[in-house]
Amino acid sequence: MTTVVDKTKVPWWAANIIVPLVNLVLALLVSGLFIFIAGENPLQAVKLIIYGSFGYVEGFAYTLYYTTNFIFTGLAFAVAFHCRLFNIGGEGQAYIGGLGVFLVAINFSFLPVPIVWLLAIAGAIIFGAAWAFIPAYLQAKRGSHVVITTIMFNFIASSLMIFLLVDVIRDTAQMGPHTVALPKELWFPTFKDFAHLFGMKIRYSPLNISFIIAIIASFFVWFLIWKTKWGYEMRAVGHNTQAAIYAGISPYKNIIIAMLVSGGLAGMLGINEILGVHHKIVAGFPAGYGFTGIAVALMGRNHPIGIFPAALLFGILYQGGSEVTFDMPNITRYMFIAVQGVIILFSGALENLFRPQIESFFVNRINKENPA
Amino acid sequence: MVSPILELKDINKSFGHVHANKNINLQISKGTIHGIIGENGAGKSTLMSIVFGLYQADSGTININGKSVKLKSPRDSIESGIGMVHQHFMLVENFSVLENIILGFEGELVFGKNLEKAKKDLINLCETYKLNIDLDSTISDLSVGFRQRVEILKSLYRGAEILILDEPTGVLTPQEVDELFKILRSLKEEGKTIVLITHKLNEIMDLTSEVSVMRQGEMVGHKKTDSTNKEDLAEMMVGRSVLLRINKSSAKQGEVVFSVKDLVVKDDLDVTRIKNVSFDIHEGEILGLAGVTGNGQTELLEALSGIRKIESGEIKLFNEIISNQNNFLDPRILKEKGLAHVPEDRQRMGLVTDFKAYENLIFGYHHQEPFSKSSILKEKEILSFSKKVMDEYDVRPNSPNLITSNFSGGNQQKIILSRELNENPKVLLVGQPTRGVDIGAIEFIHQRLIDMRNKGAAILLVSVELDEVLSLSDRIVVMFDGNIVGEKINKNVTDRELGLLMAGVA
């Protein structure tokens, strides 16, 4: 029997905070079971995760570095999703976005540094958007499902980049599949550099000003989706295409726009990785952030305010997880990929598992307090 | 009297506020073709879905062969000997006929004996009822008429004694209809019972021996087909409830501002739904378009409002061609030129029900000032506008931030009307303005339409409610089967006359 809940009476915090939290707690309990089976103490693992991600400055900086990537890819997925497009091509769009960053930065390195940075950011957005354009066009004009085409484009991006990194833009002085490094003055200032300005002596961490760019991007997405005509039209197409046509809103145009913005945001991952961390294109640098971004967006209910804590959570898991694998020999890196999987399972696929029960619980309580 | 094979007693079914079936009683005798007639939305399909176990009645009992049965799912109904052929076929397109028929009733893990037996049984059935189906052909290769036969065969194979057909001729060509009728007659001769749901009077007269008429969720009468005629049935179907005549001055007709010439329109399935339609609308008049749902009104409104491409003919707004076979202006441009459209289906087309009320109040006009400037939505202006019009149109509750799906049907309709009327359009297309709207709101909406007319707007009112067409229109045209079959000045015209035109009789 399905429980029918009067949705108008569900308090917003029950639907948007309690339900995700319950799912998260369940996911962590199941993950704890994994760790227990692997022969380690789950409580000890939790302690290590918290220490590793918050316990010392560098660890926290690492957490925020991961968070930056998840914000970009989470936002990317969310924007497309408001137009009911399931863009799972963030991975490929990020990869190509990185190419944009590098090509622009290296070719315009003669310009003043801040201008090169701005151009490189534009490069990331344009390259990422361009990679999303073909699936977008095929969806809008031909009805080819964007889930299929974007995942295919991930493979194409990966192969294309390997080709470029091996045969075209490889640093010929080195053996590895990567490019030459960008001139040092173009490297983004890191958290360490800022800390030094204030007299703090800390060790290296990859956190850099991309984090601030990610926060700005969050504001931009919020503004675009809820405050502009474009966001309004995208949401209209997403919720009810037929009504959109009736109102003179073109589904074709909005599918393209939503995918371009989505691809652009995914491409911005390249800013963090290329300008902030590697300073060159390294094969495979998107490392699954594009996919995890889907879970981040779903968990954050496709709203920037939700995406930030969700991105932080995955940042904690990445950073805390590596701390655990370091200290607990029985727990491997793959264990934490499984933990992520469990979280994605509970907050994505099983999202509505307990929703009716939780919502009806609160509705009943409210009804009891104010009997009609 | 022999006890009926199927008997319904006091069946009730509501969907939210809509009471789709009210205390329905029905008896169907074995070996007859029993017609159930009524306009769309009268509750025929709901009733038969209850019999087929797709819905459960809120109250009431169902007896089969005198025994009370509980039909909780189609499986229960099939086991009780009931089969149903839906308006939209339930077939797997890329499966063969045989595969479709045994689907769900395979009876074995690896096909073998059962399949052979099924094949033999099916061939026998096909011969008995002259169905003439090749069991190995793929569904997607079959015409609509044959697909329907597959549905019939499927029901028979599953042991149906009572076969329900929901608007079976809606999708068929005239030749296919003849073939279908032949099959139905031979089924009857073999002792099967057939329930035919339709809104077409000709089919009732042709086929059935008994007929039950439904109107607005109620069973309004049962007749022997021999002792009734189309005129009586049409009257029962349309009903003669008290008219809500509204006070209005006589029209001050001005120039022709909207004209349609030789219009031909096809639907998404490439079926010609508007066959050849021409009419003009003048300033300051309401042209009522009456007709039973499904006679082309939906496609007409979509074509006129720039949503649907037309096959041939032309549509003119102020002497400018806005649509012909090559080109058509989209709804946004038409809105800017002063053409507003209140669509028939408010939830599917008129509103984004997940949007907040204020977002729907600017829907289609959101790109204009004062609602947006340089593509940024002006929230303050939108909200104060929303408060104002919600007040003016008495939308309850007056909360622009409430999600639209939480408003009642009448209030949703007021949201659409306030939006479309606010710009003082020169031409207004209105589809079913008061469908599912409570009485108070109906009067309000009617008054607004009259006010618009008095201000000089040209209004096309498409409605299946005869009362509404009669009380509002200055002129009335009747649409039947994609054609305009009559035009009347709304003076001394009776609902009976219109009813006959609507049923395609006169």
PDB file of C-alpha atoms in Angstrom, chain A residues 12 16-18 20-21 24 28 53-54 60 63-64 66-72 74-75 78 211 214-215 218-219 292-318 343 347:
ATOM      1  CA  TRP A  12       9.782  22.187   3.932  1.00  0.00           C
ATOM      2  CA  ASN A  16      14.447  18.894   2.200  1.00  0.00           C
ATOM      3  CA  ILE A  17      16.562  18.327   5.294  1.00  0.00           C
ATOM      4  CA  ILE A  18      15.258  15.443   7.386  1.00  0.00           C
ATOM      5  CA  PRO A  20      18.266  13.548   3.008  1.00  0.00           C
ATOM      6  CA  LEU A  21      19.760  13.284   6.494  1.00  0.00           C
ATOM      7  CA  LEU A  24      22.715   9.748   4.686  1.00  0.00           C
ATOM      8  CA  LEU A  28      26.710   5.516   6.717  1.00  0.00           C
ATOM      9  CA  SER A  53      38.994  16.172   6.806  1.00  0.00           C
ATOM     10  CA  PHE A  54      38.720  18.753   9.607  1.00  0.00           C
ATOM     11  CA  PHE A  60      40.687  20.759   5.755  1.00  0.00           C
ATOM     12  CA  THR A  63      38.566  18.716   1.770  1.00  0.00           C
ATOM     13  CA  LEU A  64      37.713  22.095   0.284  1.00  0.00           C
ATOM     14  CA  TYR A  66      37.663  18.281  -3.491  1.00  0.00           C
ATOM     15  CA  THR A  67      34.553  20.258  -2.622  1.00  0.00           C
ATOM     16  CA  THR A  68      35.459  22.765  -5.352  1.00  0.00           C
ATOM     17  CA  ASN A  69      35.390  20.076  -8.020  1.00  0.00           C
ATOM     18  CA  PHE A  70      32.102  18.667  -6.760  1.00  0.00           C
ATOM     19  CA  ILE A  71      30.491  22.093  -6.752  1.00  0.00           C
ATOM     20  CA  PHE A  72      31.362  22.604 -10.417  1.00  0.00           C
ATOM     21  CA  GLY A  74      27.134  19.243  -9.233  1.00  0.00           C
ATOM     22  CA  LEU A  75      26.020  22.621 -10.557  1.00  0.00           C
ATOM     23  CA  ALA A  78      21.646  20.574 -11.734  1.00  0.00           C
ATOM     24  CA  PHE A 211      37.143  27.537  -4.559  1.00  0.00           C
ATOM     25  CA  ALA A 214      33.031  27.838  -7.437  1.00  0.00           C
ATOM     26  CA  ILE A 215      31.149  29.862  -4.848  1.00  0.00           C
ATOM     27  CA  SER A 218      26.894  28.818  -7.303  1.00  0.00           C
ATOM     28  CA  PHE A 219      25.491  32.328  -7.012  1.00  0.00           C
ATOM     29  CA  THR A 292      30.106  12.021  -8.593  1.00  0.00           C
ATOM     30  CA  GLY A 293      28.667  15.424  -9.454  1.00  0.00           C
ATOM     31  CA  ILE A 294      25.422  13.674 -10.411  1.00  0.00           C
ATOM     32  CA  ALA A 295      25.090  12.329  -6.867  1.00  0.00           C
ATOM     33  CA  VAL A 296      26.022  15.712  -5.441  1.00  0.00           C
ATOM     34  CA  ALA A 297      23.299  17.438  -7.450  1.00  0.00           C
ATOM     35  CA  LEU A 298      20.674  14.837  -6.635  1.00  0.00           C
ATOM     36  CA  MET A 299      21.520  14.923  -2.975  1.00  0.00           C
ATOM     37  CA  GLY A 300      21.496  18.728  -3.022  1.00  0.00           C
ATOM     38  CA  ARG A 301      18.078  18.682  -4.714  1.00  0.00           C
ATOM     39  CA  ASN A 302      19.543  20.573  -7.680  1.00  0.00           C
ATOM     40  CA  HIS A 303      19.709  23.797  -5.708  1.00  0.00           C
ATOM     41  CA  PRO A 304      23.025  25.586  -5.113  1.00  0.00           C
ATOM     42  CA  ILE A 305      22.192  25.832  -1.415  1.00  0.00           C
ATOM     43  CA  GLY A 306      21.862  22.057  -1.302  1.00  0.00           C
ATOM     44  CA  ILE A 307      24.751  21.374  -3.635  1.00  0.00           C
ATOM     45  CA  PHE A 308      27.271  23.087  -1.382  1.00  0.00           C
ATOM     46  CA  PRO A 309      26.756  20.817   1.665  1.00  0.00           C
ATOM     47  CA  ALA A 310      26.487  17.787  -0.591  1.00  0.00           C
ATOM     48  CA  ALA A 311      29.763  18.717  -2.289  1.00  0.00           C
ATOM     49  CA  LEU A 312      31.338  19.248   1.116  1.00  0.00           C
ATOM     50  CA  LEU A 313      30.149  15.819   2.242  1.00  0.00           C
ATOM     51  CA  PHE A 314      31.803  14.167  -0.735  1.00  0.00           C
ATOM     52  CA  GLY A 315      34.886  16.284  -0.110  1.00  0.00           C
ATOM     53  CA  ILE A 316      34.973  14.932   3.441  1.00  0.00           C
ATOM     54  CA  LEU A 317      34.598  11.384   2.184  1.00  0.00           C
ATOM     55  CA  TYR A 318      37.394  11.786  -0.351  1.00  0.00           C
ATOM     56  CA  ILE A 343      25.605   7.046  -0.432  1.00  0.00           C
ATOM     57  CA  SER A 347      20.353   9.493  -1.725  1.00  0.00           C
TER      58      SER A 347
END
